[in-house]
PDB file of C-alpha atoms in Angstrom:
ATOM      1  CA  ALA J  53      -0.065  -0.234  -0.231  1.00 84.00           C
ATOM      2  CA  GLN J  54       1.273   3.345  -0.480  1.00 90.00           C
ATOM      3  CA  SER J  55       1.909   5.593   2.481  1.00 93.00           C
ATOM      4  CA  VAL J  56       4.038   9.492   2.699  1.00 95.00           C
ATOM      5  CA  THR J  57       5.356  10.209   5.878  1.00 96.00           C
ATOM      6  CA  GLN J  58       6.222  13.751   6.646  1.00 97.00           C
ATOM      7  CA  PRO J  59       8.520  13.196   9.699  1.00 97.00           C
ATOM      8  CA  ASP J  60       8.227  16.906  11.231  1.00 96.00           C
ATOM      9  CA  ILE J  61       4.948  18.024  12.385  1.00 95.00           C
ATOM     10  CA  HIS J  62       6.400  21.417  13.073  1.00 97.00           C
ATOM     11  CA  ILE J  63       9.559  23.874  12.262  1.00 98.00           C
ATOM     12  CA  THR J  64      10.380  27.102  13.111  1.00 98.00           C
ATOM     13  CA  VAL J  65      12.548  29.013  10.722  1.00 98.00           C
ATOM     14  CA  SER J  66      14.024  32.295  10.797  1.00 98.00           C
ATOM     15  CA  GLU J  67      12.874  34.473   7.974  1.00 98.00           C
ATOM     16  CA  GLY J  68      15.435  34.367   5.357  1.00 98.00           C
ATOM     17  CA  ALA J  69      16.890  31.170   6.445  1.00 98.00           C
ATOM     18  CA  SER J  70      16.571  28.150   3.922  1.00 98.00           C
ATOM     19  CA  LEU J  71      13.853  25.894   4.693  1.00 98.00           C
ATOM     20  CA  GLU J  72      13.737  22.101   4.092  1.00 98.00           C
ATOM     21  CA  LEU J  73      10.277  19.780   4.726  1.00 98.00           C
ATOM     22  CA  ARG J  74      10.693  16.071   4.248  1.00 98.00           C
ATOM     23  CA  CYS J  75       8.840  13.524   2.943  1.00 98.00           C
ATOM     24  CA  ASN J  76       9.548  10.042   2.467  1.00 97.00           C
ATOM     25  CA  TYR J  77       7.261   7.969   0.563  1.00 96.00           C
ATOM     26  CA  SER J  78       6.218   4.133  -0.068  1.00 94.00           C
ATOM     27  CA  TYR J  79       4.875   3.172  -3.478  1.00 91.00           C
ATOM     28  CA  GLY J  80       5.128   0.637  -5.678  1.00 82.00           C
ATOM     29  CA  ALA J  81       5.883   1.937  -8.888  1.00 81.00           C
ATOM     30  CA  THR J  82       7.346   5.149 -10.398  1.00 82.00           C
ATOM     31  CA  PRO J  83       5.920   7.724  -7.838  1.00 87.00           C
ATOM     32  CA  TYR J  84       3.268  10.443  -9.152  1.00 92.00           C
ATOM     33  CA  LEU J  85       4.724  12.691  -6.295  1.00 95.00           C
ATOM     34  CA  PHE J  86       3.303  16.218  -4.865  1.00 96.00           C
ATOM     35  CA  TRP J  87       3.689  19.218  -2.759  1.00 97.00           C
ATOM     36  CA  TYR J  88       0.710  21.273  -1.628  1.00 97.00           C
ATOM     37  CA  VAL J  89       0.561  24.076   1.091  1.00 98.00           C
ATOM     38  CA  GLN J  90      -2.425  25.197   2.952  1.00 96.00           C
ATOM     39  CA  SER J  91      -2.425  29.008   4.480  1.00 94.00           C
ATOM     40  CA  PRO J  92      -4.980  29.214   7.160  1.00 89.00           C
ATOM     41  CA  GLY J  93      -8.538  28.951   6.682  1.00 85.00           C
ATOM     42  CA  GLN J  94      -7.738  27.904   2.564  1.00 89.00           C
ATOM     43  CA  GLY J  95      -7.695  24.852   1.134  1.00 92.00           C
ATOM     44  CA  LEU J  96      -4.728  23.378  -0.655  1.00 95.00           C
ATOM     45  CA  GLN J  97      -2.628  24.830  -3.023  1.00 95.00           C
ATOM     46  CA  LEU J  98      -0.445  22.924  -5.622  1.00 95.00           C
ATOM     47  CA  LEU J  99       3.531  24.011  -5.091  1.00 97.00           C
ATOM     48  CA  LEU J 100       4.917  21.684  -7.465  1.00 96.00           C
ATOM     49  CA  LYS J 101       4.491  17.657  -8.953  1.00 94.00           C
ATOM     50  CA  TYR J 102       6.945  15.048 -10.341  1.00 94.00           C
ATOM     51  CA  PHE J 103       6.279  12.631 -12.609  1.00 87.00           C
ATOM     52  CA  SER J 104       9.458  11.623 -14.357  1.00 85.00           C
ATOM     53  CA  GLY J 105      12.238  13.424 -16.261  1.00 86.00           C
ATOM     54  CA  ASP J 106      14.464  15.644 -13.813  1.00 89.00           C
ATOM     55  CA  THR J 107      14.413  15.003 -10.301  1.00 92.00           C
ATOM     56  CA  LEU J 108      15.109  18.596  -9.114  1.00 96.00           C
ATOM     57  CA  VAL J 109      11.311  20.164  -9.771  1.00 96.00           C
ATOM     58  CA  GLN J 110      10.730  23.906  -9.406  1.00 97.00           C
ATOM     59  CA  GLY J 111       7.634  25.096  -8.549  1.00 96.00           C
ATOM     60  CA  ILE J 112       5.754  27.977  -7.527  1.00 96.00           C
ATOM     61  CA  LYS J 113       6.595  30.933  -5.030  1.00 95.00           C
ATOM     62  CA  GLY J 114      10.088  29.752  -5.501  1.00 97.00           C
ATOM     63  CA  PHE J 115       9.929  26.431  -4.031  1.00 98.00           C
ATOM     64  CA  GLU J 116      11.717  23.316  -4.936  1.00 98.00           C
ATOM     65  CA  ALA J 117      11.610  19.798  -4.545  1.00 98.00           C
ATOM     66  CA  GLU J 118      14.105  16.416  -5.731  1.00 97.00           C
ATOM     67  CA  PHE J 119      13.311  13.014  -5.963  1.00 96.00           C
ATOM     68  CA  LYS J 120      15.901  10.697  -4.712  1.00 95.00           C
ATOM     69  CA  ARG J 121      14.301   7.386  -5.799  1.00 93.00           C
ATOM     70  CA  SER J 122      17.146   5.797  -3.334  1.00 93.00           C
ATOM     71  CA  GLN J 123      16.111   7.311  -0.462  1.00 95.00           C
ATOM     72  CA  SER J 124      11.950   7.280  -1.134  1.00 95.00           C
ATOM     73  CA  SER J 125      12.268  11.081  -0.305  1.00 96.00           C
ATOM     74  CA  PHE J 126      11.109  14.127  -1.887  1.00 97.00           C
ATOM     75  CA  ASN J 127      11.990  16.800   0.067  1.00 98.00           C
ATOM     76  CA  LEU J 128      10.637  20.568  -0.657  1.00 98.00           C
ATOM     77  CA  ARG J 129      13.268  23.429  -0.230  1.00 98.00           C
ATOM     78  CA  LYS J 130      13.295  26.868  -0.403  1.00 98.00           C
ATOM     79  CA  PRO J 131      16.583  29.018  -0.155  1.00 97.00           C
ATOM     80  CA  SER J 132      15.022  31.873   1.559  1.00 98.00           C
ATOM     81  CA  VAL J 133      11.955  31.982   3.509  1.00 98.00           C
ATOM     82  CA  HIS J 134       9.509  34.997   3.862  1.00 97.00           C
ATOM     83  CA  TRP J 135       6.742  35.682   6.487  1.00 96.00           C
ATOM     84  CA  SER J 136       4.012  34.930   4.147  1.00 96.00           C
ATOM     85  CA  ASP J 137       5.809  30.660   3.817  1.00 97.00           C
ATOM     86  CA  ALA J 138       4.467  30.218   7.297  1.00 97.00           C
ATOM     87  CA  ALA J 139       1.659  27.788   6.563  1.00 97.00           C
ATOM     88  CA  GLU J 140       1.185  24.168   6.264  1.00 97.00           C
ATOM     89  CA  TYR J 141       2.682  22.345   3.716  1.00 98.00           C
ATOM     90  CA  PHE J 142       1.572  18.684   2.662  1.00 97.00           C
ATOM     91  CA  CYS J 143       3.620  16.105   0.415  1.00 97.00           C
ATOM     92  CA  ALA J 144       1.628  13.862  -1.523  1.00 95.00           C
ATOM     93  CA  VAL J 145       1.469   9.960  -3.572  1.00 93.00           C
ATOM     94  CA  GLY J 146      -0.102   8.793  -6.078  1.00 90.00           C
ATOM     95  CA  TYR J 147      -2.251   8.711  -9.438  1.00 84.00           C
ATOM     96  CA  GLN J 148      -5.367   7.026  -9.442  1.00 80.00           C
ATOM     97  CA  LYS J 149      -5.163   7.396  -5.498  1.00 84.00           C
ATOM     98  CA  VAL J 150      -3.497  10.182  -4.082  1.00 89.00           C
ATOM     99  CA  THR J 151      -2.584   9.924  -0.477  1.00 91.00           C
ATOM    100  CA  PHE J 152      -1.408  12.867   1.313  1.00 93.00           C
ATOM    101  CA  GLY J 153       0.799  12.891   3.992  1.00 94.00           C
ATOM    102  CA  THR J 154       0.170  14.279   7.793  1.00 94.00           C
ATOM    103  CA  GLY J 155       1.300  17.797   7.008  1.00 95.00           C
ATOM    104  CA  THR J 156       4.058  19.944   8.152  1.00 97.00           C
ATOM    105  CA  LYS J 157       3.421  23.408   9.713  1.00 97.00           C
ATOM    106  CA  LEU J 158       5.767  25.962   9.179  1.00 98.00           C
ATOM    107  CA  GLN J 159       6.764  29.162  11.605  1.00 98.00           C
ATOM    108  CA  VAL J 160       8.669  31.427  10.231  1.00 98.00           C
ATOM    109  CA  ILE J 161      10.091  34.350  12.975  1.00 97.00           C
ATOM    110  CA  PRO J 162      11.431  37.804  12.070  1.00 92.00           C
TER     111      PRO J 162
ATOM    112  CA  GLU H  53     -14.980  33.104 -11.397  1.00 50.00           C
ATOM    113  CA  THR H  54     -12.303  30.703 -11.775  1.00 64.00           C
ATOM    114  CA  GLY H  55     -11.390  28.116  -9.500  1.00 92.00           C
ATOM    115  CA  VAL H  56     -13.463  25.765  -7.234  1.00 96.00           C
ATOM    116  CA  THR H  57     -15.936  27.813  -4.305  1.00 97.00           C
ATOM    117  CA  GLN H  58     -17.379  26.221  -1.573  1.00 97.00           C
ATOM    118  CA  THR H  59     -20.407  27.742   0.734  1.00 97.00           C
ATOM    119  CA  PRO H  60     -21.114  28.262   2.798  1.00 97.00           C
ATOM    120  CA  ARG H  61     -17.507  28.727   4.705  1.00 96.00           C
ATOM    121  CA  HIS H  62     -18.763  27.976   8.567  1.00 97.00           C
ATOM    122  CA  LEU H  63     -21.615  25.910   9.154  1.00 97.00           C
ATOM    123  CA  VAL H  64     -22.736  25.156  12.881  1.00 96.00           C
ATOM    124  CA  MET H  65     -25.606  22.218  13.027  1.00 94.00           C
ATOM    125  CA  GLY H  66     -27.159  20.995  15.667  1.00 92.00           C
ATOM    126  CA  MET H  67     -26.935  16.912  15.440  1.00 91.00           C
ATOM    127  CA  THR H  68     -31.141  16.723  14.496  1.00 89.00           C
ATOM    128  CA  ASN H  69     -30.750  19.145  11.759  1.00 90.00           C
ATOM    129  CA  LYS H  70     -29.870  18.323   8.111  1.00 95.00           C
ATOM    130  CA  LYS H  71     -27.663  21.019   5.912  1.00 96.00           C
ATOM    131  CA  SER H  72     -25.803  21.237   2.476  1.00 97.00           C
ATOM    132  CA  LEU H  73     -22.612  21.655   1.804  1.00 98.00           C
ATOM    133  CA  LYS H  74     -21.993  22.920  -2.106  1.00 98.00           C
ATOM    134  CA  CYS H  75     -18.753  23.651  -4.097  1.00 98.00           C
ATOM    135  CA  GLU H  76     -18.987  24.000  -7.722  1.00 97.00           C
ATOM    136  CA  GLN H  77     -15.441  24.777 -10.486  1.00 97.00           C
ATOM    137  CA  HIS H  78     -15.601  26.548 -13.281  1.00 90.00           C
ATOM    138  CA  LEU H  79     -12.337  25.202 -14.598  1.00 94.00           C
ATOM    139  CA  GLY H  80     -13.872  22.129 -17.041  1.00 93.00           C
ATOM    140  CA  HIS H  81     -12.506  19.510 -14.826  1.00 93.00           C
ATOM    141  CA  ASN H  82     -14.016  15.878 -15.326  1.00 92.00           C
ATOM    142  CA  ALA H  83     -13.689  14.690 -11.564  1.00 93.00           C
ATOM    143  CA  MET H  84     -14.514  15.687  -8.131  1.00 95.00           C
ATOM    144  CA  TYR H  85     -14.098  15.010  -4.535  1.00 95.00           C
ATOM    145  CA  TRP H  86     -14.910  15.883  -1.332  1.00 96.00           C
ATOM    146  CA  TYR H  87     -12.322  15.392   1.308  1.00 96.00           C
ATOM    147  CA  LYS H  88     -12.325  15.694   5.231  1.00 96.00           C
ATOM    148  CA  GLN H  89      -9.183  17.238   7.300  1.00 95.00           C
ATOM    149  CA  SER H  90      -9.428  16.378  11.006  1.00 93.00           C
ATOM    150  CA  ALA H  91      -6.666  18.132  12.884  1.00 86.00           C
ATOM    151  CA  LYS H  92      -3.735  15.809  13.269  1.00 78.00           C
ATOM    152  CA  LYS H  93      -4.907  13.486  10.472  1.00 85.00           C
ATOM    153  CA  PRO H  94      -4.248  12.447   6.782  1.00 87.00           C
ATOM    154  CA  LEU H  95      -7.281  14.136   4.703  1.00 92.00           C
ATOM    155  CA  GLU H  96      -9.436  11.666   4.469  1.00 93.00           C
ATOM    156  CA  LEU H  97     -11.280  11.015   0.879  1.00 93.00           C
ATOM    157  CA  MET H  98     -14.363  10.705   1.191  1.00 96.00           C
ATOM    158  CA  PHE H  99     -16.577  10.746  -2.372  1.00 95.00           C
ATOM    159  CA  VAL H 100     -15.041  10.642  -5.946  1.00 93.00           C
ATOM    160  CA  TYR H 101     -17.033  11.315  -8.659  1.00 94.00           C
ATOM    161  CA  ASN H 102     -15.847  10.917 -12.564  1.00 91.00           C
ATOM    162  CA  PHE H 103     -18.340  12.879 -14.732  1.00 89.00           C
ATOM    163  CA  LYS H 104     -20.736  13.216 -12.092  1.00 88.00           C
ATOM    164  CA  GLU H 105     -20.938   9.313 -11.633  1.00 89.00           C
ATOM    165  CA  GLN H 106     -19.531   8.181  -8.257  1.00 89.00           C
ATOM    166  CA  THR H 107     -16.827   5.648  -8.742  1.00 88.00           C
ATOM    167  CA  GLU H 108     -15.820   6.013  -4.532  1.00 85.00           C
ATOM    168  CA  ASN H 109     -17.173   5.954  -1.589  1.00 86.00           C
ATOM    169  CA  ASN H 110     -15.063   5.325   1.050  1.00 85.00           C
ATOM    170  CA  SER H 111     -17.017   3.600   3.711  1.00 89.00           C
ATOM    171  CA  VAL H 112     -18.166   6.471   4.374  1.00 95.00           C
ATOM    172  CA  PRO H 113     -21.800   6.981   6.823  1.00 95.00           C
ATOM    173  CA  SER H 114     -24.568   6.927   5.558  1.00 95.00           C
ATOM    174  CA  ARG H 115     -25.702  10.583   7.662  1.00 96.00           C
ATOM    175  CA  PHE H 116     -23.119  12.203   4.604  1.00 97.00           C
ATOM    176  CA  SER H 117     -25.136  11.901   0.973  1.00 96.00           C
ATOM    177  CA  PRO H 118     -23.053  13.626  -1.719  1.00 97.00           C
ATOM    178  CA  GLU H 119     -24.609  14.488  -5.189  1.00 97.00           C
ATOM    179  CA  CYS H 120     -23.473  15.427  -8.543  1.00 96.00           C
ATOM    180  CA  PRO H 121     -25.838  16.852 -11.105  1.00 95.00           C
ATOM    181  CA  ASN H 122     -23.485  17.802 -13.649  1.00 93.00           C
ATOM    182  CA  SER H 123     -19.532  17.857 -13.891  1.00 90.00           C
ATOM    183  CA  SER H 124     -19.087  21.553 -11.941  1.00 94.00           C
ATOM    184  CA  HIS H 125     -21.316  21.040  -8.902  1.00 97.00           C
ATOM    185  CA  LEU H 126     -20.804  18.428  -6.265  1.00 97.00           C
ATOM    186  CA  PHE H 127     -22.615  18.731  -3.015  1.00 98.00           C
ATOM    187  CA  LEU H 128     -22.946  17.314   0.076  1.00 98.00           C
ATOM    188  CA  HIS H 129     -26.025  16.792   2.633  1.00 98.00           C
ATOM    189  CA  LEU H 130     -25.302  15.987   6.030  1.00 97.00           C
ATOM    190  CA  HIS H 131     -27.990  14.723   8.216  1.00 94.00           C
ATOM    191  CA  THR H 132     -27.844  13.584  11.977  1.00 94.00           C
ATOM    192  CA  LEU H 133     -24.444  14.490  12.275  1.00 95.00           C
ATOM    193  CA  GLN H 134     -22.194  13.465  15.761  1.00 95.00           C
ATOM    194  CA  PRO H 135     -19.898  15.821  16.984  1.00 94.00           C
ATOM    195  CA  GLU H 136     -16.899  13.937  15.654  1.00 94.00           C
ATOM    196  CA  ASP H 137     -17.991  14.602  12.244  1.00 96.00           C
ATOM    197  CA  SER H 138     -17.156  18.588  13.479  1.00 96.00           C
ATOM    198  CA  ALA H 139     -14.215  19.325  10.720  1.00 96.00           C
ATOM    199  CA  LEU H 140     -12.289  21.210   7.265  1.00 96.00           C
ATOM    200  CA  TYR H 141     -14.675  19.312   4.526  1.00 97.00           C
ATOM    201  CA  LEU H 142     -12.470  20.494   1.302  1.00 97.00           C
ATOM    202  CA  CYS H 143     -13.790  19.976  -2.147  1.00 97.00           C
ATOM    203  CA  ALA H 144     -11.312  19.764  -5.007  1.00 95.00           C
ATOM    204  CA  SER H 145     -11.884  18.421  -8.849  1.00 95.00           C
ATOM    205  CA  SER H 146      -8.514  17.569 -11.288  1.00 93.00           C
ATOM    206  CA  GLN H 147      -8.922  17.157 -15.228  1.00 90.00           C
ATOM    207  CA  ASP H 148      -9.228  13.925 -14.771  1.00 82.00           C
ATOM    208  CA  ARG H 149     -10.445  10.937 -12.033  1.00 77.00           C
ATOM    209  CA  GLY H 150      -6.996  10.542  -9.344  1.00 71.00           C
ATOM    210  CA  GLY H 151      -5.236  13.623  -9.877  1.00 71.00           C
ATOM    211  CA  GLY H 152      -2.069  11.961 -10.403  1.00 69.00           C
ATOM    212  CA  THR H 153      -1.806  13.887 -13.669  1.00 75.00           C
ATOM    213  CA  TYR H 154      -2.171  17.708 -13.168  1.00 81.00           C
ATOM    214  CA  GLY H 155      -2.569  17.289  -9.445  1.00 89.00           C
ATOM    215  CA  TYR H 156      -5.902  18.945  -7.520  1.00 93.00           C
ATOM    216  CA  THR H 157      -7.479  22.384  -7.637  1.00 94.00           C
ATOM    217  CA  PHE H 158      -8.838  22.614  -4.133  1.00 95.00           C
ATOM    218  CA  GLY H 159     -11.562  24.614  -2.659  1.00 96.00           C
ATOM    219  CA  SER H 160     -11.275  27.063   0.738  1.00 96.00           C
ATOM    220  CA  GLY H 161     -13.061  24.383   2.542  1.00 96.00           C
ATOM    221  CA  THR H 162     -16.315  24.530   5.008  1.00 97.00           C
ATOM    222  CA  ARG H 163     -15.159  23.856   8.293  1.00 96.00           C
ATOM    223  CA  LEU H 164     -18.264  22.118  10.030  1.00 97.00           C
ATOM    224  CA  THR H 165     -19.053  21.964  14.125  1.00 96.00           C
ATOM    225  CA  VAL H 166     -21.765  20.133  15.194  1.00 96.00           C
ATOM    226  CA  VAL H 167     -23.144  20.731  18.721  1.00 94.00           C
TER     227      VAL H 167
END
């Protein structure tokens, strides 16, 4: 069965610092991988997705993610965090059926 | 209006009430979904509609009754709910069933409180 693990429930970073959010997945074939962001009181917004090809994927809002098959990981990164990035981030895997992780809440401090 | 629109944004209902949640998308997507989001739990897929036909029901209690009159509209009818049904209910749509090609577009959700 497919699954997603986001080991960090909550992360705090300083504004301007770099960010990496971890995601590990379990999937029987070549995975379709996604990162979504949810601001307070809002639905989820797709940040980026990976199906195949270049393992470094660029997304919206300056985010990128790297697919590492050997580690079953799809970590999300941003070189310099802005206060507006404070939100909850969800990793997801799947095609016909998409499984979401439990999310990582990002706090940005001045 | 573009995107996925959900109404109402907030709903408080008693356990004996009947209410409905509405979702509308103007993206030309063929599939629509209801998800339940509870604190500290992964998103729970409730129902899937593809070309307005229900293709998935993930063992959802019968007090939740979906309706999809066309590919653009999705409803969730609620009756005799329990306090544990309090959650954020998210509607989503995708170009194709499963959302694996282009991902989902989500609405802002309805925050439901059952008292």
